[in-house]
Amino acid sequence: MSTPGAFTGRKRKKETPWSVKAGDFLSKWIITVGGIGTVIAVSTVFFLLLWVVYPLLKPATLGAQHPLELHEKMSRVIHTQVDEYRTMVWQLFSDGNVKAFSLADGTLIEQRQLFPGRKITASSFSLSTPDAIVGFSDGTVSFGKISFETGFLDIEDASEQVRALSGADIGRIGDATVQRISRDQFRTQRLAVSFGEPIKGDTGTAVVLIDQSTDGSDRVYSVFHEDRTFQLVRVEERENMLTGEVFVDTDSTSLSFSAIPRDGKPVFIALSGLGDTVSIAWPDGTLARFNTRDFERPFLQEVLDLVPEDGESLTVLKYLLGRTTLLAGDSTGVVRAWFPVRIPMTGTGEDELKLAQAHEFPGAKSPVTSIASSARMRMIGIGYEDGTSRVVHVTSHKELADLPSPGGNGPVLDMVFAPKDDTLLVALPDRFLVREMTPYYPETTFRSLILPVWYEGASGPEHVWQSSAATDDFEPKYGLMPLIFGTLKATLYSLFFGVPIALMAAVFTSEFLTPRVRSRVKPAVELMASLPSVVLGFLAALVFAPVVEDLLTVFLATFVTMPLAFLLGAYVWQLLPHGWTIRMQGYRFWFLFLPVPLGGGLAILAGPLLEQLFFAGNIIAWLDGQLPGTWGAWTFLMIPVSALAAAWISAIRVSPWVRNLTAGWSRNRCAWIDLSRFAFTGLAILAGAGAVGGLLSLLGLDPRGSVFGTYVQRNSLVVGFVMGFAIIPIIYTISEDALSAVPEHLRSASLGAGATPWQTAVRIIIPTAMSGLFSAIMIGLGRAVGETMIVLMAAGNTPIMEMNIFNGFRTLSANIAVELPEAVVGSTHYRTLFLAALVLFLMTFVLNTAAEIVRLRFRKRASEL
């Protein structure tokens, strides 16, 4: 025992050095500030997205009601329109007078008599252009234009009275209104009217109903005369380039509705935008629709009832923007939207166009007296006999305004939207009610964004994303579900490919490789993460996709032959003498590469045989539905299911029996038994898959239309392979770190108890490291969810909802990358793209939160070991 004086070591310092204290203090504050900053940054992104998205769901706003006394009988008004800058209103009356009024105070600005000595008996006006057609009591018709002409006036040319105008004031210069638009310039608005010479019809009786459609220089109109003459007329204007003289040629065809059992005269007529359909309707709701696609041989397409209630009547029939959807209002206050859809004809295999009721807008039990359509969007105003009115969006069913009756003024005779949809005019018998309106974003509601919507021309409600088209009357489709579906589909297929490879590689590296080989393999795999996504997308689109298309069956066979080759290599390794395996243990990793050419060679040999046996000799044609037979495809799909069933049966029944049977046998004999089991199990898997496939085929089931379908070169299979390659490094690295972090005493205890390295890995190491493995998978999932360039370049970028592995898709991130640069700032499209970003943010947030909860549970269980 040593004495205290014999101690010769250095005396231990009791105080912590100032450098350590300073480092601890700085570290604490840096970590705290960094953590708070991260939370603030993420929250800022969330609230920024929310701030941009919020206006999508805002209700429309209406300004104060402004009555406008026009001192005219509104019942004589044929049509009304307001100018783009809300300074003037023109009205055409049945006596041929057109008058322009000031929208500010209703004073008369200009009046013209367009047709002296003639009475207008029918008229039709284009919604988005100034084109108009009027019919007269003598059977003639006249084409023309009524619009507003915009001019500009410099300050030096303006009078003192005009110079005194402020930005909000509206002045007068003769027959024009004037408004200041800058410090040195003014804008003028005046009425512009031009009508051609009347065109004689085939009969001299009065025009009762008329509607028009314009297409360039050609005009088509349908007309119904007093003597029940019903015609479709095509008018072509030709101009002599030398003299400037305009020649008008007309060609007409008769439409007969004698087969329709209706005694009274029709009261509504409607000509489609392309001029290929003419509809005529009676007060009881009967509508006859004629197909005029062949101008020389029109025929009656269908007859249907627009008002299903007995005793009720049709009160209004008008076309919506685009002149495809018919809006029918009835005496019950209901407005229904009808448009043609393709319906299969029984026994012919062909389709025919039939009108279908797609939308219905219930009213307040008062008859509909007026329907007005916006010229910019699919928004309509509905006026009722009791003086009330409302504004709704047809596609989204969003109610934008509900206007009560001003009381004692009679029914709503007309409703007019300003060209920019910023003002609504409601015509009552003695006045106009003028209200400023801001519809905001009527195309979007929760229903239209998430749920199926019945779009024009579709056979039923569906999920669609289509944000742009070539025509102004396009119906935008902002369904987010195809994008969410595409995101999940890309993630699912990439995880199917990447997760098993990454996890098995991590287990093999951690548990079976020597430290020397592991130190080289792990950095090499991690180096894969340095490949840019754009490079992988380029390779996928221009290299892998064409190769896979040309060698599709070889590529599919690889999914079977490659695992088969590796398993076969493992069983062959067991057949080697024990001494050899011990001496070659250090080179075991390099022997893994020997099955790769074997699996590839088997795939090359099996590919053509697989195509001939399972897919009628041409897999591309078979996928497209051109070739019969379903047994082969079902058999191929059932191989994984059959393999799982065989593995379960082997583990539960066969393995214990074999273990008892081979107790005491030599290593060599056991190896041969295992190889025989492997061969027998492989045959059993094929037999089981073939039997199930045959049963499904006998039941008449076809896998085409589900996971199989028409082949597209840039498809989910290619994306799953390449994006799986992209997520392998991150999953592998985190998984290998988690496995290596398992305490060594657990591994040593298991091996010391007689367990094999594989049993130790499966039953001890993996359960202990499960929290880390789960975190690795979830991080890989987050990487796949947010991937942009690979799916943008290799997925075909088509927003469709199909599980077909041979078809493409569009993800949320790819959609934002493609469309955001072209979106108009502040538009519905722009804000919906930010909504897509918000959905992507919430998806990753929810997934990561759930992953963290599960990870903590796994970690708690592991800590108890």
PDB file of N, CA and C in Angstrom, residues 114 136 142 200 270-271 301 321 394 400 418 561 570 668 686 797 837:
ATOM      1  N   LEU A 114     -80.321  53.209 -87.125  1.00  0.00           N
ATOM      2  CA  LEU A 114     -79.547  52.335 -88.007  1.00  0.00           C
ATOM      3  C   LEU A 114     -80.360  51.837 -89.189  1.00  0.00           C
ATOM      4  N   PHE A 136     -85.258  41.230 -89.892  1.00  0.00           N
ATOM      5  CA  PHE A 136     -86.328  42.221 -90.011  1.00  0.00           C
ATOM      6  C   PHE A 136     -87.645  41.550 -90.370  1.00  0.00           C
ATOM      7  N   SER A 142     -79.166  41.448 -91.640  1.00  0.00           N
ATOM      8  CA  SER A 142     -78.023  42.340 -91.857  1.00  0.00           C
ATOM      9  C   SER A 142     -76.948  42.038 -90.830  1.00  0.00           C
ATOM     10  N   LYS A 200     -81.192  39.329 -98.569  1.00  0.00           N
ATOM     11  CA  LYS A 200     -82.510  38.747 -98.761  1.00  0.00           C
ATOM     12  C   LYS A 200     -82.483  37.258 -98.451  1.00  0.00           C
ATOM     13  N   ALA A 270     -80.379  28.235 -81.197  1.00  0.00           N
ATOM     14  CA  ALA A 270     -78.979  28.314 -80.750  1.00  0.00           C
ATOM     15  C   ALA A 270     -78.089  27.621 -81.764  1.00  0.00           C
ATOM     16  N   LEU A 271     -77.074  28.334 -82.243  1.00  0.00           N
ATOM     17  CA  LEU A 271     -76.098  27.814 -83.207  1.00  0.00           C
ATOM     18  C   LEU A 271     -74.750  27.709 -82.500  1.00  0.00           C
ATOM     19  N   GLN A 301     -80.309  15.143 -84.903  1.00  0.00           N
ATOM     20  CA  GLN A 301     -79.426  14.329 -84.063  1.00  0.00           C
ATOM     21  C   GLN A 301     -80.184  13.737 -82.875  1.00  0.00           C
ATOM     22  N   LEU A 321     -69.984  30.988 -72.752  1.00  0.00           N
ATOM     23  CA  LEU A 321     -68.752  31.348 -73.462  1.00  0.00           C
ATOM     24  C   LEU A 321     -68.176  30.133 -74.182  1.00  0.00           C
ATOM     25  N   VAL A 394     -69.840  28.394 -63.545  1.00  0.00           N
ATOM     26  CA  VAL A 394     -70.466  27.160 -64.007  1.00  0.00           C
ATOM     27  C   VAL A 394     -69.633  25.935 -63.646  1.00  0.00           C
ATOM     28  N   LEU A 400     -70.811  33.588 -56.464  1.00  0.00           N
ATOM     29  CA  LEU A 400     -70.025  34.803 -56.317  1.00  0.00           C
ATOM     30  C   LEU A 400     -70.838  35.966 -55.772  1.00  0.00           C
ATOM     31  N   ALA A 418     -69.303  43.805 -67.515  1.00  0.00           N
ATOM     32  CA  ALA A 418     -68.316  44.619 -68.208  1.00  0.00           C
ATOM     33  C   ALA A 418     -67.244  43.705 -68.799  1.00  0.00           C
ATOM     34  N   THR A 561     -34.110 -12.840 -63.348  1.00  0.00           N
ATOM     35  CA  THR A 561     -32.852 -13.577 -63.513  1.00  0.00           C
ATOM     36  C   THR A 561     -31.735 -13.045 -62.619  1.00  0.00           C
ATOM     37  N   ALA A 570     -24.928 -17.893 -54.195  1.00  0.00           N
ATOM     38  CA  ALA A 570     -24.805 -18.154 -52.760  1.00  0.00           C
ATOM     39  C   ALA A 570     -24.848 -19.645 -52.469  1.00  0.00           C
ATOM     40  N   ASN A 668     -21.264 -30.697 -46.713  1.00  0.00           N
ATOM     41  CA  ASN A 668     -21.429 -30.865 -48.150  1.00  0.00           C
ATOM     42  C   ASN A 668     -22.816 -31.390 -48.483  1.00  0.00           C
ATOM     43  N   LEU A 686     -42.821 -20.784 -60.157  1.00  0.00           N
ATOM     44  CA  LEU A 686     -43.310 -20.657 -61.535  1.00  0.00           C
ATOM     45  C   LEU A 686     -44.632 -21.388 -61.710  1.00  0.00           C
ATOM     46  N   ASN A 797     -44.173  13.784 -68.548  1.00  0.00           N
ATOM     47  CA  ASN A 797     -44.825  15.027 -68.113  1.00  0.00           C
ATOM     48  C   ASN A 797     -46.294  15.102 -68.507  1.00  0.00           C
ATOM     49  N   ALA A 837     -47.192  23.946 -54.589  1.00  0.00           N
ATOM     50  CA  ALA A 837     -45.996  23.977 -53.743  1.00  0.00           C
ATOM     51  C   ALA A 837     -46.367  23.805 -52.272  1.00  0.00           C
TER      52      ALA A 837
END
